[in-house]
Coordinates of C-alpha atoms in Angstrom, one line a residue:
Chain A
M1 CA -78.7 -104.0 -22.0
S2 CA -81.1 -105.0 -24.8
R3 CA -78.2 -106.2 -27.0
F4 CA -77.0 -108.3 -24.1
L5 CA -80.5 -109.7 -23.6
V6 CA -80.8 -110.7 -27.3
R7 CA -77.4 -112.3 -27.2
R8 CA -78.3 -114.3 -24.1
L9 CA -81.6 -115.4 -25.5
F10 CA -79.9 -116.5 -28.7
S11 CA -77.4 -118.7 -26.8
M12 CA -80.2 -120.1 -24.6
F13 CA -82.0 -121.1 -27.8
I14 CA -78.8 -122.7 -29.2
S15 CA -78.4 -124.6 -25.9
I16 CA -81.9 -126.0 -26.1
I17 CA -81.6 -127.0 -29.7
G18 CA -78.3 -128.6 -29.0
A19 CA -79.7 -130.5 -26.1
T20 CA -82.6 -131.8 -28.1
I21 CA -80.4 -132.9 -30.9
F22 CA -78.1 -134.7 -28.5
I23 CA -81.0 -136.7 -26.9
F24 CA -82.6 -137.4 -30.2
S25 CA -79.4 -138.7 -31.8
L26 CA -78.8 -140.9 -28.8
T27 CA -82.1 -142.6 -29.5
R28 CA -81.1 -143.1 -33.1
V29 CA -77.6 -144.3 -32.4
G30 CA -78.8 -147.1 -30.2
P31 CA -81.0 -150.1 -31.2
D32 CA -84.3 -149.6 -33.1
P33 CA -86.2 -146.9 -31.2
R34 CA -89.3 -149.1 -31.1
Y35 CA -87.6 -151.2 -28.5
L36 CA -87.8 -148.2 -26.2
Y37 CA -91.6 -148.5 -26.2
I38 CA -92.1 -152.2 -26.6
P39 CA -89.6 -154.8 -25.4
Q40 CA -89.7 -157.2 -28.4
T41 CA -91.5 -158.3 -31.5
G42 CA -93.7 -161.4 -31.7
G43 CA -93.8 -163.9 -28.8
I44 CA -94.7 -162.2 -25.5
G45 CA -94.2 -158.8 -27.2
I46 CA -96.2 -157.3 -29.9
Q47 CA -97.5 -158.7 -33.2
E48 CA -95.9 -158.1 -36.5
D49 CA -98.5 -155.7 -38.0
L50 CA -98.7 -153.7 -34.8
W51 CA -95.0 -153.5 -34.7
E52 CA -95.0 -152.0 -38.2
K53 CA -97.8 -149.6 -37.2
L54 CA -95.8 -148.4 -34.2
G55 CA -92.9 -147.7 -36.6
E56 CA -95.2 -145.6 -38.7
Q57 CA -96.4 -143.7 -35.7
L58 CA -92.9 -143.0 -34.7
G59 CA -92.1 -142.1 -38.3
I60 CA -88.9 -144.2 -38.4
N61 CA -89.1 -144.4 -42.2
D62 CA -89.0 -140.6 -42.6
P63 CA -85.7 -138.9 -43.3
I64 CA -83.8 -138.2 -40.0
H65 CA -84.3 -134.4 -40.0
V66 CA -88.1 -134.8 -40.6
Q67 CA -88.2 -137.2 -37.6
Y68 CA -86.4 -134.7 -35.5
G69 CA -88.5 -131.8 -36.6
K70 CA -91.8 -133.6 -35.9
W71 CA -90.5 -134.7 -32.5
V72 CA -89.4 -131.2 -31.4
W73 CA -92.6 -129.6 -32.8
R74 CA -94.8 -131.9 -30.7
M75 CA -92.7 -131.1 -27.6
L76 CA -93.0 -127.4 -28.3
Q77 CA -96.7 -127.7 -28.2
G78 CA -96.5 -129.3 -24.8
D79 CA -97.4 -132.7 -26.1
M80 CA -94.9 -135.1 -24.6
G81 CA -97.0 -138.2 -25.2
E82 CA -98.5 -140.6 -22.8
S83 CA -96.7 -142.4 -20.0
I84 CA -96.6 -146.1 -20.7
G85 CA -96.8 -147.1 -17.1
T86 CA -99.7 -145.0 -16.0
L87 CA -101.4 -144.1 -19.3
R88 CA -101.6 -140.5 -18.2
P89 CA -100.3 -137.6 -20.2
V90 CA -96.6 -137.0 -19.4
S91 CA -97.2 -133.2 -19.0
D92 CA -99.7 -133.9 -16.2
I93 CA -97.3 -136.0 -14.3
I94 CA -94.6 -133.4 -14.7
W95 CA -96.8 -130.5 -13.5
Q96 CA -97.9 -132.6 -10.5
H97 CA -94.3 -133.3 -9.4
L98 CA -92.6 -130.0 -10.5
P99 CA -93.4 -128.0 -7.3
A100 CA -91.8 -130.5 -5.0
T101 CA -88.5 -130.3 -6.9
L102 CA -88.6 -126.5 -7.2
W103 CA -89.3 -126.0 -3.5
L104 CA -86.5 -128.5 -2.7
A105 CA -84.0 -126.7 -4.9
L106 CA -85.0 -123.2 -3.9
G107 CA -84.9 -123.9 -0.1
A108 CA -81.5 -125.6 -0.5
W109 CA -80.3 -122.6 -2.4
I110 CA -81.4 -120.1 0.3
F111 CA -79.8 -122.3 2.9
A112 CA -76.5 -122.5 1.0
A113 CA -76.5 -118.7 0.3
V114 CA -77.2 -117.7 3.9
V115 CA -74.8 -120.3 5.5
G116 CA -72.1 -119.9 2.9
L117 CA -72.0 -116.2 3.0
S118 CA -72.1 -115.8 6.7
M119 CA -69.5 -118.5 7.4
G120 CA -67.3 -117.0 4.7
I121 CA -67.5 -113.5 6.3
L122 CA -66.9 -114.9 9.8
A123 CA -63.9 -117.0 8.6
S124 CA -62.3 -114.1 6.9
V125 CA -62.8 -111.5 9.7
K126 CA -61.7 -114.0 12.4
R127 CA -58.9 -115.4 10.3
A128 CA -56.7 -118.2 11.8
T129 CA -59.0 -118.5 14.8
I130 CA -61.2 -121.4 15.8
W131 CA -64.0 -119.9 13.7
D132 CA -61.9 -119.9 10.6
Y133 CA -60.9 -123.5 11.1
L134 CA -64.4 -124.6 11.8
A135 CA -65.7 -123.0 8.7
R136 CA -63.0 -124.5 6.6
A137 CA -63.6 -127.9 8.0
F138 CA -67.3 -127.5 7.2
A139 CA -66.4 -126.7 3.6
L140 CA -63.9 -129.5 3.2
V141 CA -66.3 -132.1 4.5
G142 CA -69.2 -130.7 2.5
Q143 CA -67.2 -130.9 -0.7
A144 CA -65.8 -134.3 -0.1
T145 CA -69.0 -136.2 0.9
P146 CA -71.3 -137.6 -1.7
Q147 CA -74.8 -136.3 -1.2
F148 CA -76.4 -139.7 -1.0
F149 CA -74.1 -140.5 1.9
T150 CA -74.8 -137.3 3.8
G151 CA -78.4 -138.0 3.2
V152 CA -78.2 -141.5 4.5
L153 CA -76.2 -140.3 7.6
A154 CA -78.7 -137.5 8.2
I155 CA -81.6 -139.9 8.1
M156 CA -79.8 -142.4 10.3
V157 CA -78.8 -139.8 13.0
F158 CA -81.7 -137.3 13.0
S159 CA -84.6 -139.4 11.9
V160 CA -83.8 -142.9 13.2
Y161 CA -81.9 -142.4 16.4
M162 CA -82.9 -138.9 17.5
G163 CA -86.3 -138.8 15.9
W164 CA -86.2 -135.1 15.4
F165 CA -87.2 -134.9 11.8
P166 CA -89.4 -137.3 9.7
A167 CA -87.9 -138.7 6.5
G168 CA -89.4 -140.4 3.5
T169 CA -92.4 -138.1 2.8
R170 CA -93.1 -134.5 2.1
G171 CA -96.0 -134.2 4.5
N172 CA -99.6 -133.3 3.9
H173 CA -99.2 -129.5 3.5
D174 CA -102.0 -128.4 5.8
G175 CA -102.2 -124.7 6.6
F176 CA -99.4 -122.2 6.5
F177 CA -96.4 -123.3 4.5
L178 CA -93.8 -122.2 7.0
A179 CA -95.5 -123.8 10.0
W180 CA -93.3 -126.3 11.8
G181 CA -95.7 -129.1 10.8
N182 CA -94.8 -128.6 7.2
L183 CA -91.3 -127.2 7.5
K184 CA -89.9 -130.2 9.4
Y185 CA -90.1 -132.4 6.3
Y186 CA -88.0 -130.0 4.4
I187 CA -85.1 -129.3 6.8
L188 CA -83.0 -132.4 6.2
P189 CA -83.3 -132.4 2.4
W190 CA -82.5 -128.7 2.2
M191 CA -79.4 -129.1 4.3
V192 CA -78.2 -132.2 2.5
L193 CA -78.7 -130.6 -0.9
G194 CA -77.3 -127.2 0.1
W195 CA -74.2 -128.3 2.0
P196 CA -71.7 -128.7 -0.9
A197 CA -72.9 -125.5 -2.4
A198 CA -72.6 -123.7 0.9
A199 CA -69.1 -125.0 1.1
G200 CA -68.2 -123.6 -2.3
I201 CA -69.8 -120.2 -1.5
M202 CA -68.0 -120.1 1.9
R203 CA -64.6 -120.7 0.3
L204 CA -65.2 -118.0 -2.4
T205 CA -66.5 -115.5 0.1
R206 CA -63.6 -116.1 2.4
S207 CA -60.9 -115.8 -0.2
S208 CA -62.5 -112.8 -1.8
M209 CA -63.0 -111.0 1.6
L210 CA -59.4 -111.8 2.6
E211 CA -58.1 -110.2 -0.6
I212 CA -60.2 -107.1 -0.1
L213 CA -59.4 -106.8 3.6
D214 CA -55.7 -106.9 2.7
S215 CA -56.0 -104.0 0.1
E216 CA -54.7 -100.5 0.5
Y217 CA -58.0 -98.6 0.8
I218 CA -59.1 -100.8 3.7
K219 CA -55.8 -100.0 5.4
L220 CA -56.4 -96.4 4.7
A221 CA -59.9 -96.6 6.1
R222 CA -58.5 -98.3 9.2
A223 CA -55.9 -95.7 9.6
K224 CA -58.5 -93.0 9.2
G225 CA -60.3 -94.5 12.2
V226 CA -63.3 -96.2 10.6
A227 CA -64.9 -98.5 13.1
N228 CA -64.6 -102.2 12.7
L229 CA -68.2 -103.0 11.8
P230 CA -68.8 -100.4 9.0
L231 CA -65.3 -101.3 7.8
I232 CA -66.3 -104.9 7.3
W233 CA -69.8 -104.4 6.0
K234 CA -69.6 -101.2 3.9
H235 CA -66.0 -101.1 2.7
G236 CA -65.2 -104.8 2.7
L237 CA -68.2 -106.9 1.9
K238 CA -69.7 -104.5 -0.7
N239 CA -66.6 -105.1 -2.9
A240 CA -66.0 -108.7 -2.0
I241 CA -69.5 -110.0 -2.7
I242 CA -69.4 -110.1 -6.5
P243 CA -67.6 -113.4 -7.0
P244 CA -69.7 -115.4 -4.4
L245 CA -72.8 -113.8 -5.8
T246 CA -72.0 -114.9 -9.3
S247 CA -71.3 -118.4 -8.2
M248 CA -74.5 -118.5 -6.2
L249 CA -76.5 -117.5 -9.2
V250 CA -74.8 -120.0 -11.4
L251 CA -75.1 -122.7 -8.7
L252 CA -78.9 -122.4 -8.6
A253 CA -79.0 -124.2 -11.9
D254 CA -76.6 -126.9 -10.6
Y255 CA -78.9 -127.9 -7.8
L256 CA -80.9 -130.1 -10.2
N257 CA -78.2 -132.8 -10.4
G258 CA -78.0 -133.0 -6.7
A259 CA -81.8 -132.8 -6.4
L260 CA -82.1 -136.1 -8.3
V261 CA -79.9 -137.9 -5.7
V262 CA -81.5 -136.2 -2.7
E263 CA -85.0 -136.9 -3.9
I264 CA -84.1 -140.6 -4.2
V265 CA -82.5 -140.7 -0.7
F266 CA -85.5 -138.9 1.0
S267 CA -88.2 -140.5 -1.2
W268 CA -89.1 -137.0 -2.2
P269 CA -92.1 -136.9 -4.6
G270 CA -90.3 -134.7 -7.2
L271 CA -89.2 -135.0 -10.8
G272 CA -86.0 -136.9 -10.0
Q273 CA -88.0 -139.5 -8.1
V274 CA -90.4 -139.8 -11.1
A275 CA -87.4 -140.1 -13.5
L276 CA -85.7 -143.0 -11.6
N277 CA -88.5 -144.9 -9.8
Q278 CA -91.2 -144.5 -12.4
A279 CA -89.6 -143.9 -15.7
V280 CA -86.4 -146.0 -15.6
Y281 CA -87.5 -148.9 -13.4
D282 CA -90.8 -149.2 -15.3
N283 CA -89.2 -148.7 -18.8
D284 CA -91.4 -145.7 -19.4
W285 CA -89.6 -144.0 -22.2
P286 CA -92.0 -141.0 -22.9
L287 CA -92.0 -140.1 -19.2
L288 CA -88.2 -140.2 -19.0
V289 CA -87.8 -137.9 -22.0
G290 CA -90.4 -135.6 -20.5
T291 CA -88.5 -135.3 -17.1
V292 CA -85.2 -134.9 -18.8
F293 CA -86.5 -132.0 -20.9
S294 CA -88.2 -130.3 -17.9
F295 CA -84.8 -130.6 -16.1
I296 CA -83.1 -129.0 -19.1
G297 CA -85.8 -126.3 -19.3
I298 CA -85.5 -125.4 -15.7
Y299 CA -81.7 -125.4 -15.9
V300 CA -81.6 -123.1 -19.0
S301 CA -84.1 -120.7 -17.6
F302 CA -82.4 -120.5 -14.3
A303 CA -79.1 -119.9 -16.0
F304 CA -80.7 -117.1 -18.0
I305 CA -82.2 -115.4 -15.0
A306 CA -78.8 -115.8 -13.3
D307 CA -77.1 -114.0 -16.2
L308 CA -79.6 -111.3 -16.1
L309 CA -79.2 -110.6 -12.4
Y310 CA -75.5 -110.7 -12.8
A311 CA -75.6 -108.1 -15.6
I312 CA -77.7 -105.9 -13.3
I313 CA -75.3 -106.3 -10.4
D314 CA -72.1 -105.9 -12.4
P315 CA -72.6 -103.7 -15.5
R316 CA -69.1 -104.6 -16.8
I317 CA -70.4 -108.0 -17.8
R318 CA -72.8 -106.6 -20.4
Y319 CA -70.0 -105.5 -22.7
S320 CA -67.6 -108.4 -22.5
Chain B
M1 CA -30.4 -111.2 31.3
A2 CA -33.8 -112.3 32.7
T3 CA -35.6 -109.5 30.9
N4 CA -33.8 -110.5 27.7
E5 CA -35.1 -114.0 28.0
D6 CA -38.6 -112.7 28.5
D7 CA -38.4 -110.5 25.4
L8 CA -37.3 -113.5 23.4
R9 CA -40.1 -115.6 24.8
K10 CA -42.6 -112.9 23.7
L11 CA -41.2 -113.0 20.2
G12 CA -41.3 -116.8 20.2
L13 CA -37.5 -117.0 19.7
H14 CA -36.6 -118.5 23.1
E15 CA -34.8 -121.9 23.4
R16 CA -37.2 -124.8 23.5
P17 CA -36.5 -128.3 24.7
P18 CA -35.3 -130.6 21.9
V19 CA -38.5 -132.7 21.9
I20 CA -40.6 -129.7 21.2
R21 CA -38.2 -128.6 18.5
E22 CA -38.4 -132.0 17.0
L23 CA -42.2 -132.0 17.1
R24 CA -42.3 -128.5 15.6
S25 CA -40.2 -129.5 12.7
I26 CA -42.4 -132.5 12.0
W27 CA -45.5 -130.3 12.2
I28 CA -43.9 -127.8 9.8
F29 CA -43.2 -130.7 7.4
I30 CA -46.8 -131.9 7.6
R31 CA -48.0 -128.4 7.0
S32 CA -45.9 -127.8 4.0
W33 CA -46.3 -131.2 2.3
P34 CA -49.6 -133.0 2.0
V35 CA -48.4 -136.0 4.0
I36 CA -51.7 -137.2 5.4
P37 CA -53.6 -137.2 2.1
I38 CA -50.8 -139.0 0.4
V39 CA -50.7 -141.7 3.1
I40 CA -54.5 -142.1 2.9
L41 CA -54.5 -142.2 -0.9
S42 CA -51.6 -144.7 -1.0
I43 CA -53.4 -147.0 1.4
L44 CA -56.6 -146.9 -0.7
I45 CA -54.7 -147.3 -4.0
L46 CA -52.7 -150.2 -2.6
S47 CA -55.8 -151.9 -1.2
G48 CA -57.4 -151.5 -4.6
L49 CA -54.4 -153.0 -6.4
L50 CA -53.9 -155.8 -3.9
A51 CA -57.5 -156.5 -3.3
D52 CA -57.0 -160.1 -4.5
V53 CA -54.3 -160.7 -1.9
L54 CA -55.9 -158.7 1.0
A55 CA -59.4 -160.0 0.6
T56 CA -60.5 -162.3 3.4
Q57 CA -63.7 -163.6 1.7
D58 CA -65.3 -163.9 -1.7
A59 CA -66.6 -160.5 -2.6
R60 CA -69.8 -162.0 -4.3
K61 CA -70.6 -164.9 -2.1
G62 CA -72.9 -164.5 0.8
G63 CA -75.1 -166.7 2.8
I64 CA -78.5 -166.4 4.4
R65 CA -77.1 -167.4 7.8
D66 CA -74.4 -164.7 7.6
R67 CA -76.7 -161.7 7.1
H68 CA -75.8 -158.5 9.0
I69 CA -73.0 -159.8 11.2
P70 CA -71.6 -156.7 12.9
P71 CA -68.0 -155.6 12.7
A72 CA -65.3 -157.7 14.6
W73 CA -64.9 -155.3 17.5
T74 CA -68.5 -155.4 18.6
E75 CA -69.9 -158.1 20.8
E76 CA -71.5 -160.3 18.2
G77 CA -68.8 -159.7 15.6
T78 CA -66.6 -162.5 14.3
A79 CA -63.0 -162.4 13.2
E80 CA -63.9 -163.7 9.8
H81 CA -65.7 -160.6 8.9
I82 CA -63.6 -157.7 10.1
L83 CA -66.1 -155.0 9.0
G84 CA -69.2 -157.3 9.3
T85 CA -71.5 -158.5 6.5
D86 CA -74.3 -156.8 4.5
H87 CA -77.9 -157.8 3.9
A88 CA -76.9 -160.7 1.7
G89 CA -74.2 -162.0 4.0
R90 CA -71.3 -160.7 1.9
D91 CA -68.1 -159.5 3.6
V92 CA -68.1 -155.7 3.8
F93 CA -64.3 -155.4 4.1
T94 CA -63.7 -157.4 1.0
R95 CA -66.3 -155.5 -1.0
T96 CA -64.9 -152.2 0.1
L97 CA -61.4 -153.3 -1.1
Y98 CA -62.8 -154.2 -4.5
G99 CA -64.9 -151.0 -4.5
A100 CA -61.6 -149.0 -4.2
R101 CA -60.4 -150.8 -7.4
I102 CA -63.5 -149.9 -9.4
S103 CA -63.8 -146.4 -8.2
L104 CA -60.1 -145.4 -8.7
A105 CA -59.8 -147.3 -12.0
V106 CA -62.8 -145.6 -13.5
A107 CA -61.8 -142.2 -12.2
A108 CA -58.3 -142.6 -13.5
A109 CA -59.3 -143.7 -17.0
A110 CA -61.9 -141.0 -17.3
L111 CA -59.4 -138.3 -16.1
L112 CA -56.7 -139.4 -18.5
S113 CA -59.0 -139.4 -21.5
G114 CA -60.7 -136.2 -20.4
F115 CA -57.3 -134.6 -19.9
I116 CA -56.1 -135.4 -23.4
I117 CA -59.4 -134.6 -25.1
G118 CA -60.1 -131.4 -23.1
T119 CA -56.5 -130.0 -23.4
T120 CA -56.4 -130.7 -27.1
L121 CA -59.7 -129.1 -27.8
G122 CA -58.8 -126.1 -25.6
I123 CA -55.5 -125.5 -27.4
L124 CA -57.2 -126.0 -30.8
S125 CA -60.0 -123.6 -29.9
G126 CA -57.7 -121.0 -28.6
Y127 CA -55.1 -121.2 -31.4
A128 CA -57.4 -121.7 -34.4
G129 CA -60.0 -119.1 -33.4
G130 CA -62.8 -118.4 -36.0
W131 CA -65.5 -121.0 -36.5
I132 CA -63.6 -123.8 -34.9
D133 CA -63.4 -121.8 -31.7
E134 CA -67.1 -120.9 -31.9
L135 CA -68.1 -124.5 -32.5
I136 CA -66.0 -125.9 -29.6
T137 CA -67.2 -123.2 -27.2
R138 CA -70.8 -123.8 -28.2
I139 CA -70.5 -127.5 -27.6
V140 CA -69.1 -126.9 -24.2
D141 CA -72.0 -124.6 -23.4
I142 CA -74.6 -127.1 -24.6
W143 CA -73.0 -129.9 -22.7
Q144 CA -73.0 -127.9 -19.5
A145 CA -76.7 -127.2 -19.9
L146 CA -77.4 -130.9 -19.9
P147 CA -78.2 -132.4 -16.4
F148 CA -75.5 -135.0 -16.3
L149 CA -77.3 -137.6 -14.1
M150 CA -80.4 -137.4 -16.2
V151 CA -78.5 -137.9 -19.4
A152 CA -76.9 -140.9 -17.7
L153 CA -80.3 -142.4 -17.0
V154 CA -81.4 -141.8 -20.6
C155 CA -78.2 -143.6 -21.8
V156 CA -78.8 -146.5 -19.5
M157 CA -82.3 -146.9 -20.8
I158 CA -81.2 -146.9 -24.4
F159 CA -78.0 -148.9 -24.3
G160 CA -78.4 -150.9 -21.2
Q161 CA -76.2 -150.9 -18.1
S162 CA -72.5 -151.8 -18.8
T163 CA -69.0 -150.9 -17.8
T164 CA -68.4 -149.5 -21.2
L165 CA -71.3 -147.1 -20.9
L166 CA -70.1 -146.0 -17.4
L167 CA -66.6 -145.3 -18.8
S168 CA -68.0 -143.3 -21.8
L169 CA -70.3 -141.3 -19.4
M170 CA -67.3 -140.5 -17.2
V171 CA -65.2 -139.4 -20.1
L172 CA -68.1 -137.1 -21.2
L173 CA -68.0 -135.6 -17.8
A174 CA -64.3 -135.3 -17.5
W175 CA -63.3 -133.3 -20.7
H176 CA -65.2 -130.1 -20.4
P177 CA -63.6 -128.4 -17.4
F178 CA -60.3 -128.3 -19.3
V179 CA -61.5 -126.6 -22.4
R180 CA -62.4 -123.1 -21.3
V181 CA -59.4 -122.4 -19.1
I182 CA -56.9 -123.9 -21.5
R183 CA -58.5 -121.9 -24.3
S184 CA -58.0 -118.6 -22.5
Q185 CA -54.4 -119.5 -21.6
T186 CA -53.7 -120.4 -25.2
L187 CA -55.1 -117.1 -26.3
T188 CA -52.5 -115.2 -24.2
I189 CA -49.6 -117.5 -25.1
K190 CA -50.5 -117.3 -28.8
N191 CA -49.7 -113.6 -28.9
Q192 CA -46.3 -113.9 -27.2
P193 CA -43.3 -112.9 -29.4
Y194 CA -41.7 -116.3 -29.1
V195 CA -44.6 -117.9 -30.9
D196 CA -44.5 -115.4 -33.6
L197 CA -40.8 -115.9 -34.0
A198 CA -41.2 -119.7 -34.2
R199 CA -43.8 -119.1 -36.9
V200 CA -41.5 -116.8 -38.8
A201 CA -38.6 -119.3 -38.4
G202 CA -40.8 -121.7 -40.3
A203 CA -41.9 -124.1 -37.6
S204 CA -44.8 -126.3 -38.6
L205 CA -48.2 -126.1 -37.0
P206 CA -47.9 -129.3 -34.9
R207 CA -44.4 -128.2 -33.8
I208 CA -45.7 -124.8 -32.6
L209 CA -48.7 -126.4 -30.8
I210 CA -46.6 -129.1 -29.1
R211 CA -43.3 -127.4 -28.5
H212 CA -44.4 -123.8 -27.8
I213 CA -48.0 -123.8 -26.7
L214 CA -48.4 -127.0 -24.8
P215 CA -45.6 -126.4 -22.3
G216 CA -47.3 -123.1 -21.4
V217 CA -50.6 -124.7 -20.5
I218 CA -49.6 -128.1 -19.2
N219 CA -49.3 -126.8 -15.6
T220 CA -52.8 -125.5 -15.6
A221 CA -54.1 -128.7 -17.1
V222 CA -52.4 -130.7 -14.4
V223 CA -54.0 -128.4 -11.7
I224 CA -57.4 -128.7 -13.3
A225 CA -57.0 -132.5 -13.4
T226 CA -56.2 -132.8 -9.7
L227 CA -58.9 -130.4 -8.8
S228 CA -61.5 -132.3 -10.8
V229 CA -60.6 -135.9 -10.0
G230 CA -62.5 -135.6 -6.6
S231 CA -65.7 -134.6 -8.3
L232 CA -65.2 -137.5 -10.9
I233 CA -65.1 -140.0 -8.0
L234 CA -68.2 -138.4 -6.5
A235 CA -69.9 -138.6 -9.9
E236 CA -69.0 -142.3 -10.3
A237 CA -70.4 -143.0 -6.8
A238 CA -73.6 -141.1 -7.6
L239 CA -74.0 -143.1 -10.9
S240 CA -73.5 -146.4 -9.0
F241 CA -75.9 -145.3 -6.4
L242 CA -78.6 -144.6 -9.0
G243 CA -78.0 -147.9 -10.6
A244 CA -76.2 -146.5 -13.7
G245 CA -72.7 -147.6 -12.8
V246 CA -71.0 -151.0 -13.1
P247 CA -73.6 -153.8 -13.3
A248 CA -74.8 -155.0 -9.9
P249 CA -72.9 -158.0 -8.4
T250 CA -69.6 -156.1 -8.9
P251 CA -68.8 -154.3 -5.7
A252 CA -68.8 -150.5 -6.1
W253 CA -69.0 -148.1 -3.2
G254 CA -72.1 -146.3 -4.5
I255 CA -74.0 -149.6 -5.0
M256 CA -73.0 -150.7 -1.5
V257 CA -74.5 -147.6 0.1
A258 CA -77.6 -147.8 -2.1
E259 CA -78.2 -151.4 -1.1
A260 CA -77.5 -150.8 2.6
R261 CA -79.9 -147.8 2.7
G262 CA -83.0 -150.0 3.4
Y263 CA -81.5 -151.6 6.5
L264 CA -80.1 -148.6 8.4
K265 CA -82.1 -149.3 11.5
T266 CA -80.7 -152.7 12.0
A267 CA -77.2 -152.4 10.4
W268 CA -75.2 -149.3 9.9
W269 CA -71.9 -150.8 8.9
P270 CA -72.6 -151.8 5.3
A271 CA -73.4 -148.1 4.5
I272 CA -70.7 -146.4 6.7
F273 CA -67.5 -148.1 5.5
P274 CA -68.0 -147.6 1.7
G275 CA -69.3 -144.1 2.4
M276 CA -66.4 -143.2 4.5
S277 CA -64.0 -144.5 1.9
I278 CA -65.5 -142.2 -0.7
F279 CA -65.2 -139.3 1.7
L280 CA -61.6 -140.0 2.5
V281 CA -60.5 -140.4 -1.1
V282 CA -62.2 -137.3 -2.2
L283 CA -61.0 -135.3 0.8
S284 CA -57.4 -136.4 0.2
L285 CA -57.6 -135.6 -3.5
N286 CA -59.1 -132.2 -2.8
F287 CA -56.3 -131.4 -0.4
M288 CA -53.7 -132.5 -2.9
G289 CA -55.4 -130.5 -5.6
D290 CA -55.3 -127.3 -3.5
W291 CA -51.7 -127.9 -2.6
L292 CA -50.6 -128.6 -6.2
R293 CA -52.5 -125.5 -7.4
D294 CA -50.6 -123.3 -4.9
K295 CA -47.3 -124.8 -6.0
L296 CA -47.9 -124.8 -9.8
D297 CA -50.3 -122.1 -10.7
P298 CA -51.4 -119.7 -7.9
R299 CA -53.4 -117.7 -10.4
L300 CA -56.1 -120.4 -10.5
R301 CA -57.0 -119.7 -6.8
Q302 CA -60.6 -119.0 -7.8
L303 CA -61.2 -122.4 -9.2

């Protein structure tokens, strides 16, 4: 187990190094990196001497690996600079908006896991009945609809016409978290973000269950007279659950891409919203880099936890 | 005799009226071939190709007096704007047609380059082994740890929004699903006796790769391509939605939904029609992908 851990930590480290090199080289391949901070020299922009000073601050005259080293070192110390738009430290803004994104992703993940698993089991046990067809339709639609469109439709139907759920805020968070007054803000974003993943989990669970239910030992158990429920839960599901479980764990990291879109659609005050509506629209480069790296950080650590859990569930993985 | 008839009925073998038999054979045909997805896709591809002919209005011209005209079948609709107009008075039908062109062209270009790059890298990685293999696998790992949409935003900020950038981003997204699967397939094929024999017979490296390895993995590559094209279209739509796609006045489905989002209460049609088009395209492509996978390479069921 410890060898596995070391190997995983090492490749996590490599991933982060690779990602930083990638982003850093993007800034050096493009136009003069100073333009990311200040639109132009002279005129309405910045004066010649200040322009040079900015260049010195950014260290653009240093050799490229020194620039990269300094840049990464500052980030490692948690110093991501100051946001140009708000003049606040980038790390403050990120800490402030991180919980919203994490709650969104986590809730959507739980939704997807519960709905996907139960629908998959139902569809496989009641194969070729109306339940099966309904579950498969749910999966097909979920995997074919862009999340921004599901989100827009959900707001249109459930917020605008029905008026069941509010949209466009995250509420005030008074009192108990799971109270309806707080929860109602979360339901639509969770479902919209979780639907495609639920679809994937459902399909995997279904095919894996069908394969197991068709196997010899299930037939033997049936012939021996094992009752239907223990047959499905103990003999079937216990063996069929590994593939959907793996994909569930891996998917947890994938939610971040979707979270960006869902946050925009629901005006959710999370990191994605900060990245697009504050950083990109206001040309706030330090803030954008900060959000990108927190996304990468969350992704890599989630993937690491997923691998760990997976190794605990299925010991075979440790040795491959 | 009567009992015999009943028995046959129970088994579903009794004589049916010809109409029912006809319908049944059509149904079987539809079930065994992806007829409906092909029809939907051909309609959308044709409308993208023939957008210039089919368009009823100018896709970029609107008018303040034409804002939010509802579709033709509603009470206030006009025959000029079959699917109504958007918040700037532009014709939704025309823009959806041109949107099909952008969406399908971008996805096709990205898929083709991704197919070539990904398959080549996969074969190289599997056949060469050693540090080449290590390097390629690592790059795929790193690339998968990058949140794609965020990287797209970074690129837009550095290079500015353009069609070239969109295409490059899409290629970056398209290549990596191929590498891992093709690599593992190459690993098994590489150890087959016929590859060894070819090597002993003095076949050159390119010849081995192209004549002996490639035919073994091409089916898988085609299956991965059809399975991933749907997600490419979704990604292009998401990029356009976020404002990282083709620059603004060009009609793309994602942009149309993004622009219509603010007016949902008064006008649903500018959002629904492009959104439904994305849905239909991706649904049909996913159907075709599943069907093709079952025909060509059932081992990939888990994908």
